[in-house]
């Protein structure tokens, strides 16, 4: 167990993971410096702006923790696990660079997005650079199998985005459609972080699978909460305005669950608000009230909680005295995903 | 030697490489089908539109030919060389998808660009899918060293694009600046195709280096001709309008050489045409006449010819009776780059 006292669970978690985050950040700064040593100064600037921006580093952290849970030491099987881990932050960065071009987003983590600060050309090309760097790290440090898992996850991500495009303004969207898009868009890559961490220390298949399952559930919960924050987040915490999904007619879980349970009149009203661009711009508040009335937010939260429970229970095979501290970090991380406000 | 008769050198080359191109095309179609078997139908459509479009397949061809020149048989060292080769077509496709977003290009190879036909979101994400697929193929079939060379080349490509951005509307650009951008933007990847083809059959270092040098010179010549076609190409052949580079103020070799040699009055006139957006739109014809006056086109062509000569002479170490047919294909390819009209 993480040592308690008067600290909150979140404070305890942060204290437990801080040394790892510090190391990850250090390796990230060094590697970025090395990767851009001979690069155009503007490219370096773009990458620093987009990567060294106070990200949570959740993905690299999961790589490191997973390798340790499977008995890995700092250096894995001769692999620098931190160097391997930052590949996931690069890939995440690459997708954010491109997403911000696609969504024309001005803000990212409370400061200007790369797209806003440097323009779409820099954001597209900078993303490509990071993409390539991430693949190179995974291929050279993790080997062929890791690269395969990684590429499958990145391609599923693209596929999930296409699915989401297709789903946009499809107001008949089912829960199943939503979870299918989330799996590709977010969860498979989180699963890959855990699995590749385990793979890096030659963990047995059962351990790899358990960690991949943990990542899949955690990633799904993470995305549900992300979608909830788009309705209920605090801009001073999240660094981005609320209501974007609704205004774009993007169907996320709170809306889907509400449309499933609302009476005829309320359902028609919600569809009326959704169906027209202008109505969407002005109708966000009213939509929130309708979602609240049918408990769309709390039901979404419950689904995320169920995911987290399932994530944690899947790690039972790791339970032994030696693992108790690191297992409690995995549990606390899963809880953190539920309660995060940014 | 390629068997002659009454055929032109180009016809002879085409006949000699046709069987390889047919195989490459077949593997490309199959792999694309497999890679998108479970993908969103729109994603498949986007990729087919962008990839199965009558491309020249120069890059995969160079991989296959290089492996054969180094004594490789169809399957290399257990590697399916055609499968490895198409990775380069995917990467090329990924860069074209993104370039067409960046340049807002409507046409590509005589039909609508992915960006025009499906929009920028599909073009960005589709490019990312191809990028990832290409890295996966190179990493799993070519191994770590091949992946390293490949990623270095792709990152140099991004860096070259940044350099070109920086160079845009810098009318003092030197030949050296131009060649430095071309190296990153085009030539290093062509060099990588040749080197990775050699690497796939465990060729000795000297052979790998000679092929990489060939690719570097060939790629540079290729880009010079590409830039000439932007002034002198025939839209019915190239599938794209001429004059784009000039209208965007992009400094390519014909302009640079003309500015270096023109008298004061003509230089000032050319700078006047270049320096103003509207003047660039209307001044293309006049600029062409000035470039012609100072032999900017023919001097550029000569530089490309010198590159081709250097490319071919670097392959001397492969000269023996057994290699004579394939070497003459390498020579003919280099000549083709000079005389291509699309």
XYZ file of C-alpha atoms in Angstrom:
684
model
C 0.000 0.000 0.000
C 1.027 3.595 -0.564
C 1.789 5.134 2.836
C -1.113 7.260 3.993
C -1.403 9.814 6.793
C -3.495 12.909 6.308
C -2.862 13.137 2.547
C -5.678 12.664 -0.005
C -5.545 9.635 -2.334
C -4.562 11.922 -5.195
C -1.693 13.453 -3.193
C -0.508 9.979 -2.284
C -0.599 8.886 -5.920
C 1.242 11.972 -7.082
C 3.938 11.456 -4.459
C 4.326 7.814 -5.484
C 4.675 8.505 -9.197
C 6.619 11.766 -8.977
C 10.085 10.158 -9.252
C 8.996 8.342 -12.435
C 7.466 11.461 -13.951
C 10.637 13.424 -13.199
C 12.750 10.785 -14.949
C 10.404 10.615 -17.932
C 10.464 14.386 -18.267
C 14.252 14.436 -18.114
C 14.637 11.741 -20.784
C 12.065 13.531 -22.943
C 13.904 16.839 -22.784
C 17.241 15.169 -23.576
C 15.933 13.073 -26.422
C 14.100 15.964 -28.022
C 17.276 18.007 -27.860
C 19.244 15.213 -29.491
C 16.602 14.463 -32.135
C 16.545 18.087 -33.251
C 20.247 18.827 -32.827
C 20.757 19.469 -36.546
C 17.194 20.411 -37.354
C 15.814 23.691 -38.558
C 15.439 26.060 -35.566
C 11.749 26.546 -36.295
C 11.168 22.786 -36.193
C 12.864 22.570 -32.774
C 10.752 25.436 -31.528
C 7.538 23.833 -32.794
C 8.348 20.513 -31.137
C 9.313 22.097 -27.825
C 6.144 24.166 -27.794
C 4.021 21.108 -28.477
C 5.773 18.514 -26.335
C 7.295 20.306 -23.342
C 3.986 21.708 -22.233
C 3.115 20.183 -18.901
C 1.452 17.048 -20.261
C 0.464 14.415 -17.730
C 2.851 11.820 -19.269
C 0.296 9.124 -18.513
C 1.328 6.967 -21.475
C 5.069 6.771 -20.727
C 4.264 6.274 -17.058
C 2.166 3.218 -17.927
C 5.042 1.755 -19.976
C 7.471 2.150 -17.077
C 5.059 0.886 -14.408
C 3.990 -2.095 -16.525
C 7.571 -3.180 -17.070
C 8.190 -2.892 -13.328
C 5.043 -4.805 -12.438
C 6.373 -7.635 -14.596
C 9.575 -7.678 -12.607
C 11.603 -5.350 -14.798
C 14.380 -3.287 -13.330
C 15.258 0.202 -14.529
C 16.859 -1.046 -17.698
C 14.528 -3.927 -18.669
C 16.266 -6.582 -20.777
C 19.004 -4.199 -21.770
C 16.341 -1.780 -22.983
C 16.233 1.733 -21.610
C 12.612 1.608 -20.543
C 12.348 5.402 -20.176
C 13.600 5.942 -23.714
C 11.073 3.397 -24.970
C 8.379 5.028 -22.838
C 8.763 8.509 -24.335
C 7.942 7.096 -27.786
C 4.346 7.039 -26.570
C 4.479 10.680 -25.599
C 5.799 11.515 -29.082
C 3.023 9.577 -30.738
C 0.470 11.222 -28.467
C 1.971 14.579 -29.383
C 1.805 13.744 -33.100
C -1.897 12.978 -32.835
C -2.576 16.154 -30.854
C -0.703 18.250 -33.446
C -2.850 16.766 -36.210
C -6.083 16.814 -34.178
C -5.657 20.511 -33.518
C -5.348 21.145 -37.262
C -8.444 19.033 -37.895
C -10.483 20.629 -35.096
C -9.000 24.090 -35.712
C -8.339 24.164 -31.967
C -6.655 27.289 -30.626
C -5.869 26.035 -27.145
C -4.091 23.004 -25.764
C -3.365 22.569 -22.057
C -4.073 26.210 -21.374
C -1.715 27.651 -23.966
C -1.897 28.129 -27.704
C -2.001 24.962 -29.804
C 0.843 24.374 -32.278
C -1.676 24.976 -35.031
C -2.580 28.373 -33.583
C 0.966 29.399 -32.675
C 2.827 28.205 -35.793
C 0.154 27.433 -38.386
C -1.147 24.252 -39.931
C 1.922 23.480 -42.067
C 4.168 23.397 -39.010
C 1.585 21.350 -37.108
C 1.199 18.755 -39.873
C 4.927 18.404 -40.519
C 5.893 18.571 -36.847
C 3.394 15.791 -36.168
C 4.951 13.717 -38.945
C 8.392 14.191 -37.406
C 7.165 13.004 -34.004
C 5.304 10.096 -35.574
C 8.434 8.905 -37.299
C 10.598 9.409 -34.205
C 8.169 7.396 -32.103
C 8.145 4.469 -34.551
C 11.929 4.509 -34.687
C 12.221 4.313 -30.892
C 9.686 1.503 -30.557
C 11.212 -0.470 -33.434
C 14.789 -0.143 -32.270
C 14.228 -0.512 -28.518
C 11.137 -2.691 -28.367
C 11.725 -4.917 -31.395
C 9.455 -6.204 -34.135
C 6.603 -7.443 -31.983
C 6.397 -4.152 -30.087
C 6.445 -2.234 -33.368
C 3.632 -4.397 -34.677
C 1.452 -3.748 -31.606
C 2.285 -0.054 -31.749
C 1.442 0.294 -35.441
C -1.775 -1.660 -35.060
C -2.787 0.738 -32.305
C -1.897 3.832 -34.343
C -3.789 2.528 -37.341
C -6.761 1.691 -35.148
C -6.584 5.292 -33.976
C -6.930 6.584 -37.533
C -9.702 4.101 -38.144
C -11.456 5.264 -34.946
C -11.250 8.847 -36.158
C -12.828 7.863 -39.470
C -15.552 6.022 -37.582
C -16.106 9.142 -35.499
C -16.327 11.252 -38.663
C -18.932 8.858 -39.967
C -20.754 8.982 -36.614
C -20.813 12.788 -36.464
C -24.329 14.095 -36.648
C -25.695 10.585 -36.669
C -28.124 11.109 -33.841
C -29.158 7.451 -33.762
C -25.751 6.426 -32.530
C -25.757 3.434 -30.195
C -23.586 2.856 -27.131
C -21.922 0.090 -29.089
C -20.909 2.485 -31.880
C -19.528 4.880 -29.292
C -17.454 2.226 -27.526
C -16.182 0.922 -30.826
C -14.872 4.369 -31.801
C -13.370 4.921 -28.318
C -11.575 1.605 -28.508
C -9.798 2.627 -31.687
C -9.397 6.306 -30.905
C -8.005 6.022 -27.377
C -8.121 2.674 -25.640
C -6.021 0.468 -27.918
C -3.035 2.777 -27.631
C -3.271 2.845 -23.833
C -3.453 -0.951 -23.983
C -0.348 -0.924 -26.194
C 1.595 1.143 -23.634
C 0.931 -1.472 -20.964
C 1.551 -4.439 -23.230
C 4.784 -3.050 -24.671
C 6.042 -2.262 -21.152
C 5.488 -5.927 -20.281
C 6.974 -7.119 -23.573
C 10.136 -5.091 -22.970
C 10.956 -7.300 -19.987
C 9.894 -10.553 -21.669
C 6.874 -11.003 -19.431
C 4.811 -14.201 -19.837
C 1.830 -13.987 -22.194
C -0.716 -14.064 -19.353
C 0.865 -10.994 -17.752
C 1.040 -9.158 -21.086
C -2.617 -9.901 -21.735
C -3.710 -8.846 -18.252
C -1.894 -5.539 -18.640
C -3.296 -5.006 -22.141
C -6.806 -5.576 -20.733
C -6.113 -3.150 -17.898
C -5.034 -0.553 -20.468
C -8.076 -1.152 -22.630
C -10.474 -0.578 -19.734
C -8.472 2.317 -18.333
C -8.316 3.962 -21.758
C -12.047 3.592 -22.229
C -12.737 5.121 -18.801
C -10.276 7.886 -19.647
C -12.159 8.779 -22.816
C -15.576 8.697 -21.112
C -14.263 11.158 -18.524
C -12.717 13.259 -21.293
C -16.087 13.443 -22.959
C -17.750 14.330 -19.631
C -15.209 17.112 -19.080
C -16.278 18.571 -22.409
C -19.665 19.155 -20.753
C -18.735 19.758 -17.156
C -15.063 20.707 -17.045
C -13.694 23.884 -15.529
C -11.819 25.877 -18.165
C -9.321 27.101 -15.562
C -8.414 23.451 -14.925
C -8.761 21.813 -18.341
C -7.442 24.751 -20.339
C -10.189 24.386 -22.902
C -13.717 25.706 -23.304
C -16.643 23.405 -22.632
C -19.414 22.531 -25.043
C -17.290 21.914 -28.134
C -18.527 18.380 -28.727
C -22.161 19.404 -28.490
C -21.664 22.418 -30.716
C -20.072 20.193 -33.366
C -22.865 17.646 -33.061
C -20.397 15.048 -31.807
C -22.241 12.188 -30.149
C -20.654 11.184 -26.859
C -21.938 9.000 -24.053
C -24.009 11.529 -22.030
C -26.036 12.426 -25.122
C -26.400 8.842 -26.306
C -27.625 7.614 -22.915
C -30.059 10.528 -22.618
C -31.520 9.959 -26.081
C -31.978 6.285 -25.154
C -33.991 7.032 -22.018
C -35.711 10.388 -22.591
C -39.498 10.565 -23.127
C -40.788 11.376 -26.604
C -41.106 15.098 -26.030
C -37.665 15.607 -24.486
C -36.033 13.388 -27.071
C -37.590 15.415 -29.868
C -36.472 18.641 -28.214
C -32.891 17.362 -27.878
C -32.854 16.203 -31.494
C -34.174 19.604 -32.544
C -31.317 21.321 -30.700
C -28.796 18.909 -32.177
C -30.088 18.945 -35.709
C -29.383 22.581 -36.499
C -26.021 24.281 -36.435
C -27.327 27.484 -34.929
C -29.464 25.692 -32.367
C -26.360 23.790 -31.261
C -24.454 27.005 -30.663
C -27.171 28.433 -28.412
C -28.693 25.286 -26.994
C -25.776 23.900 -24.976
C -27.194 24.987 -21.603
C -30.627 23.561 -22.341
C -29.079 20.313 -23.571
C -27.112 20.036 -20.308
C -30.354 20.409 -18.357
C -32.006 17.655 -20.360
C -28.991 15.365 -19.919
C -29.043 16.123 -16.193
C -32.790 15.360 -16.032
C -32.196 11.872 -17.441
C -29.020 11.320 -15.431
C -26.941 11.107 -18.610
C -23.892 12.468 -16.811
C -24.088 10.226 -13.776
C -24.840 7.166 -15.896
C -21.759 7.932 -18.009
C -19.698 8.278 -14.864
C -21.016 4.919 -13.671
C -19.935 3.270 -16.914
C -16.464 4.732 -16.432
C -16.431 3.447 -12.848
C -17.379 -0.030 -14.031
C -14.501 0.096 -16.521
C -12.090 1.055 -13.766
C -13.313 -1.755 -11.520
C -12.854 -4.191 -14.344
C -9.389 -2.794 -15.095
C -8.208 -3.269 -11.539
C -9.737 -6.710 -11.031
C -7.900 -7.991 -14.096
C -4.582 -7.418 -12.348
C -5.350 -10.043 -9.688
C -2.722 -12.416 -11.081
C 0.002 -9.992 -10.018
C -1.061 -10.022 -6.366
C 1.734 -10.896 -3.989
C 3.561 -9.151 -1.176
C 6.354 -7.847 -3.342
C 3.964 -6.216 -5.797
C 1.678 -4.554 -3.287
C 3.101 -1.044 -3.628
C 3.135 -0.972 -7.426
C -0.298 -2.611 -7.625
C -1.693 0.098 -5.406
C -0.273 2.655 -7.838
C -2.123 0.927 -10.700
C -5.298 1.064 -8.603
C -4.771 4.676 -7.659
C -4.082 5.599 -11.297
C -7.360 4.018 -12.321
C -9.155 5.971 -9.586
C -7.376 9.129 -10.677
C -8.720 8.708 -14.209
C -12.226 8.807 -12.708
C -11.706 11.874 -10.580
C -9.428 13.927 -12.785
C -10.596 17.413 -13.573
C -8.138 18.201 -16.344
C 23.032 -4.262 -72.105
C 19.308 -3.987 -72.651
C 18.526 -5.489 -76.076
C 18.036 -2.725 -78.588
C 16.641 -2.759 -82.120
C 14.520 0.105 -83.354
C 13.079 0.962 -79.937
C 13.892 4.244 -78.159
C 15.931 4.147 -74.930
C 12.787 4.926 -72.950
C 10.861 2.100 -74.594
C 13.721 -0.263 -73.849
C 13.810 0.823 -70.211
C 10.070 0.461 -69.843
C 10.177 -3.035 -71.333
C 13.009 -4.020 -68.998
C 11.323 -2.810 -65.816
C 7.747 -3.723 -66.714
C 7.794 -7.154 -65.017
C 9.018 -5.549 -61.767
C 6.433 -2.780 -61.923
C 3.679 -5.336 -62.512
C 4.786 -7.315 -59.459
C 5.082 -4.208 -57.305
C 1.610 -3.104 -58.350
C 0.179 -6.516 -57.559
C 1.754 -6.646 -54.076
C 0.594 -3.073 -53.437
C -3.006 -3.870 -54.309
C -2.978 -7.015 -52.166
C -1.325 -5.401 -49.177
C -3.622 -2.396 -49.248
C -6.602 -4.718 -49.322
C -5.259 -6.651 -46.363
C -4.263 -3.557 -44.382
C -7.758 -2.102 -44.694
C -9.705 -5.361 -44.410
C -11.405 -4.299 -41.171
C -11.099 -0.570 -41.667
C -13.810 2.000 -42.116
C -15.023 1.902 -45.754
C -14.241 5.590 -46.221
C -10.651 5.031 -45.097
C -10.244 2.232 -47.670
C -11.689 4.464 -50.351
C -9.364 7.338 -49.445
C -6.294 5.101 -49.530
C -7.231 3.489 -52.838
C -7.876 6.874 -54.404
C -4.525 8.169 -53.226
C -2.333 5.116 -53.769
C -3.754 3.180 -56.725
C -3.482 6.119 -59.053
C -0.966 5.269 -61.714
C 2.120 6.379 -59.785
C 5.496 5.635 -61.355
C 6.518 3.351 -58.437
C 10.074 4.606 -58.782
C 10.864 4.171 -55.094
C 9.805 0.509 -54.739
C 11.478 -0.227 -58.068
C 14.773 1.102 -56.701
C 14.476 -1.126 -53.622
C 13.936 -4.220 -55.761
C 16.647 -3.378 -58.296
C 19.172 -2.484 -55.584
C 18.643 -5.782 -53.815
C 19.104 -7.601 -57.121
C 22.217 -5.649 -58.018
C 23.690 -6.835 -54.713
C 23.027 -10.414 -55.675
C 19.628 -10.782 -54.048
C 17.115 -13.231 -55.384
C 13.367 -12.597 -55.356
C 13.079 -13.220 -51.642
C 16.278 -11.597 -50.301
C 17.471 -13.114 -47.014
C 14.056 -14.568 -46.310
C 12.594 -11.097 -46.802
C 9.863 -10.535 -49.337
C 11.598 -7.717 -51.154
C 8.410 -6.563 -52.917
C 6.578 -6.268 -49.623
C 9.468 -4.257 -48.209
C 9.577 -2.179 -51.383
C 5.963 -1.015 -51.202
C 6.652 0.565 -47.805
C 8.371 3.322 -49.776
C 5.315 3.855 -51.928
C 3.201 4.156 -48.776
C 5.556 6.683 -47.288
C 5.625 8.614 -50.560
C 1.830 8.520 -50.564
C 1.705 9.780 -46.965
C 3.858 12.773 -47.857
C 1.774 13.539 -50.960
C -1.443 13.381 -48.906
C -0.005 15.881 -46.434
C 1.674 18.041 -49.085
C -1.609 18.444 -50.898
C -3.221 19.689 -47.687
C -0.335 22.093 -47.130
C -0.285 23.353 -50.733
C -4.088 23.194 -51.039
C -3.459 21.296 -54.272
C -6.546 20.183 -56.184
C -4.854 17.887 -58.678
C -2.472 14.981 -58.380
C -1.427 12.862 -61.366
C -4.239 14.273 -63.459
C -7.054 13.497 -61.067
C -8.359 15.110 -57.922
C -6.020 15.069 -54.925
C -7.181 13.273 -51.777
C -7.469 16.672 -50.150
C -9.781 17.897 -52.906
C -11.806 14.685 -53.205
C -12.231 13.824 -49.511
C -11.189 16.922 -47.559
C -8.249 17.751 -45.350
C -9.269 15.584 -42.384
C -9.277 12.458 -44.544
C -5.986 13.516 -46.159
C -4.227 14.131 -42.832
C -5.493 10.948 -41.186
C -5.082 8.807 -44.301
C -1.481 10.027 -44.544
C -0.920 9.067 -40.911
C -2.260 5.582 -41.605
C 0.118 5.127 -44.539
C 3.030 6.527 -42.556
C 2.465 4.041 -39.794
C 1.972 1.131 -42.206
C 5.221 1.986 -43.983
C 7.221 2.077 -40.734
C 5.723 -1.226 -39.667
C 6.735 -2.909 -42.938
C 10.275 -1.541 -42.860
C 10.734 -2.411 -39.180
C 9.388 -5.935 -39.448
C 10.876 -6.880 -42.822
C 14.039 -4.790 -42.948
C 15.028 -4.845 -39.274
C 16.334 -2.195 -36.921
C 19.049 -0.748 -39.121
C 16.684 -0.345 -42.071
C 14.124 1.319 -39.802
C 16.790 3.705 -38.557
C 17.807 4.731 -42.089
C 14.168 5.046 -43.087
C 13.242 7.227 -40.108
C 16.285 9.424 -40.549
C 15.233 9.998 -44.139
C 11.639 10.789 -43.206
C 12.740 13.193 -40.520
C 15.165 14.827 -42.925
C 12.182 15.238 -45.241
C 10.270 17.175 -42.600
C 13.376 19.198 -41.851
C 13.799 19.924 -45.580
C 10.222 21.161 -45.738
C 10.867 23.497 -42.803
C 14.007 24.737 -44.517
C 11.972 25.335 -47.654
C 9.380 27.258 -45.641
C 12.165 29.379 -44.243
C 13.597 29.844 -47.756
C 10.272 30.904 -49.272
C 10.392 34.470 -50.471
C 14.032 34.726 -49.512
C 15.194 36.023 -52.864
C 18.860 35.889 -51.877
C 18.788 32.135 -51.764
C 22.045 30.465 -52.768
C 22.501 27.272 -54.768
C 23.850 25.721 -51.590
C 20.626 26.487 -49.698
C 18.636 24.983 -52.539
C 20.648 21.776 -52.636
C 20.496 21.466 -48.884
C 16.686 21.602 -48.929
C 16.507 19.171 -51.879
C 18.735 16.723 -50.057
C 16.344 16.550 -47.129
C 13.123 16.936 -49.052
C 13.737 14.355 -51.771
C 17.201 12.898 -52.164
C 17.796 11.236 -48.794
C 14.685 9.122 -49.137
C 15.673 7.975 -52.626
C 19.089 7.152 -51.169
C 17.326 5.177 -48.423
C 15.399 3.102 -50.977
C 18.655 1.998 -52.586
C 20.491 1.450 -49.329
C 17.672 -0.541 -47.732
C 17.377 -2.709 -50.855
C 21.069 -3.535 -50.453
C 20.740 -4.006 -46.696
C 17.892 -6.485 -47.184
C 20.303 -8.894 -48.865
C 23.170 -8.246 -46.435
C 25.290 -6.484 -49.038
C 28.797 -5.362 -48.029
C 29.136 -1.808 -46.740
C 30.891 -0.567 -49.904
C 27.975 -1.710 -52.056
C 25.426 -0.177 -49.687
C 27.293 3.117 -49.745
C 27.655 3.136 -53.516
C 23.931 2.566 -53.910
C 23.097 5.220 -51.316
C 25.280 7.689 -53.253
C 23.575 6.721 -56.500
C 20.212 7.392 -54.861
C 21.350 10.716 -53.465
C 22.480 11.983 -56.878
C 19.495 10.490 -58.678
C 17.105 12.037 -56.153
C 18.724 15.435 -56.532
C 18.484 15.235 -60.329
C 14.890 14.106 -59.956
C 14.005 17.174 -57.899
C 15.796 19.578 -60.252
C 13.756 18.161 -63.145
C 10.602 18.353 -61.018
C 11.297 22.011 -60.435
C 11.969 22.542 -64.170
C 8.660 20.848 -65.019
C 6.934 23.394 -62.828
C 8.118 25.977 -65.366
C 8.124 24.010 -68.584
C 5.911 20.956 -68.104
C 2.940 20.083 -70.258
C -0.191 19.916 -68.136
C -1.575 17.086 -70.283
C 1.496 15.033 -69.314
C 2.216 16.128 -65.744
C -1.397 16.467 -64.676
C -0.661 19.754 -62.936
C -0.620 23.403 -63.940
C 2.716 25.119 -64.449
C 3.930 28.228 -62.673
C 2.895 27.283 -59.144
C 6.356 27.626 -57.641
C 6.883 31.061 -59.147
C 3.445 32.249 -58.101
C 4.164 31.175 -54.527
C 7.559 32.842 -54.587
C 9.266 29.482 -54.154
C 12.926 29.745 -55.081
C 14.047 26.872 -57.271
C 17.183 26.397 -59.330
C 16.226 28.215 -62.585
C 15.411 31.380 -60.648
C 18.448 31.139 -58.381
C 20.855 30.682 -61.299
C 19.249 33.546 -63.217
C 19.441 35.924 -60.266
C 23.121 34.980 -59.886
C 23.998 35.876 -63.482
C 21.516 38.541 -64.613
C 22.652 42.141 -65.152
C 21.539 44.757 -62.642
C 18.478 45.878 -64.586
C 17.116 42.388 -65.291
C 17.834 41.247 -61.754
C 15.893 44.192 -60.358
C 13.029 43.500 -62.726
C 12.902 39.845 -61.666
C 13.006 40.796 -57.985
C 10.193 43.260 -58.599
C 8.068 40.538 -60.173
C 8.885 38.154 -57.321
C 8.452 40.587 -54.489
C 4.770 41.258 -54.906
C 1.982 38.704 -54.735
C 0.010 40.205 -57.580
C 3.054 40.691 -59.766
C 3.871 37.015 -59.298
C 0.423 35.978 -60.511
C 0.737 37.994 -63.728
C 4.483 37.969 -64.261
C 5.125 34.272 -64.840
C 5.544 34.613 -68.616
C 7.919 37.533 -68.317
C 9.932 35.709 -65.641
C 10.249 32.706 -67.975
C 11.630 34.985 -70.697
C 14.206 36.417 -68.298
C 15.228 32.953 -67.108
C 15.509 31.870 -70.755
C 17.635 34.932 -71.562
C 20.174 33.947 -68.892
C 19.953 30.235 -69.702
C 18.569 29.475 -66.240
C 16.659 26.490 -67.591
C 19.502 24.949 -69.551
C 21.980 25.525 -66.732
C 19.599 23.764 -64.335
C 19.287 20.889 -66.764
C 23.085 20.699 -66.954
C 23.326 20.457 -63.178
C 20.847 17.601 -63.273
C 22.886 15.923 -66.019
C 26.038 16.232 -63.938
C 24.208 14.595 -61.018
C 23.139 11.724 -63.241
C 26.671 11.232 -64.551
C 27.965 11.162 -61.001
C 25.205 8.734 -59.970
C 26.089 6.278 -62.700
C 29.860 6.487 -62.299
C 29.526 5.617 -58.606
C 28.201 2.187 -59.558
C 31.501 1.169 -61.184
C 32.266 -1.317 -58.416
C 29.344 -3.452 -59.573
C 30.681 -3.830 -63.097
C 31.001 -7.420 -64.203
C 29.475 -9.569 -66.911
C 26.702 -10.919 -64.743
C 25.546 -7.444 -63.723
C 25.560 -5.852 -67.165
C 21.803 -6.032 -67.760
C 20.779 -4.684 -64.379
C 23.477 -2.006 -64.461
C 22.167 -0.799 -67.791
C 18.738 -0.494 -66.168
C 20.262 1.701 -63.447
C 21.858 3.829 -66.176
C 18.666 4.011 -68.181
C 16.689 4.960 -65.071
C 19.072 7.805 -64.416
C 18.705 8.968 -68.027
C 14.946 8.641 -67.736
C 14.935 11.002 -64.750
C 16.541 13.598 -67.019
C 14.143 13.222 -69.899
C 10.910 12.544 -68.066
C 8.045 14.820 -68.923
C 5.699 13.882 -66.084
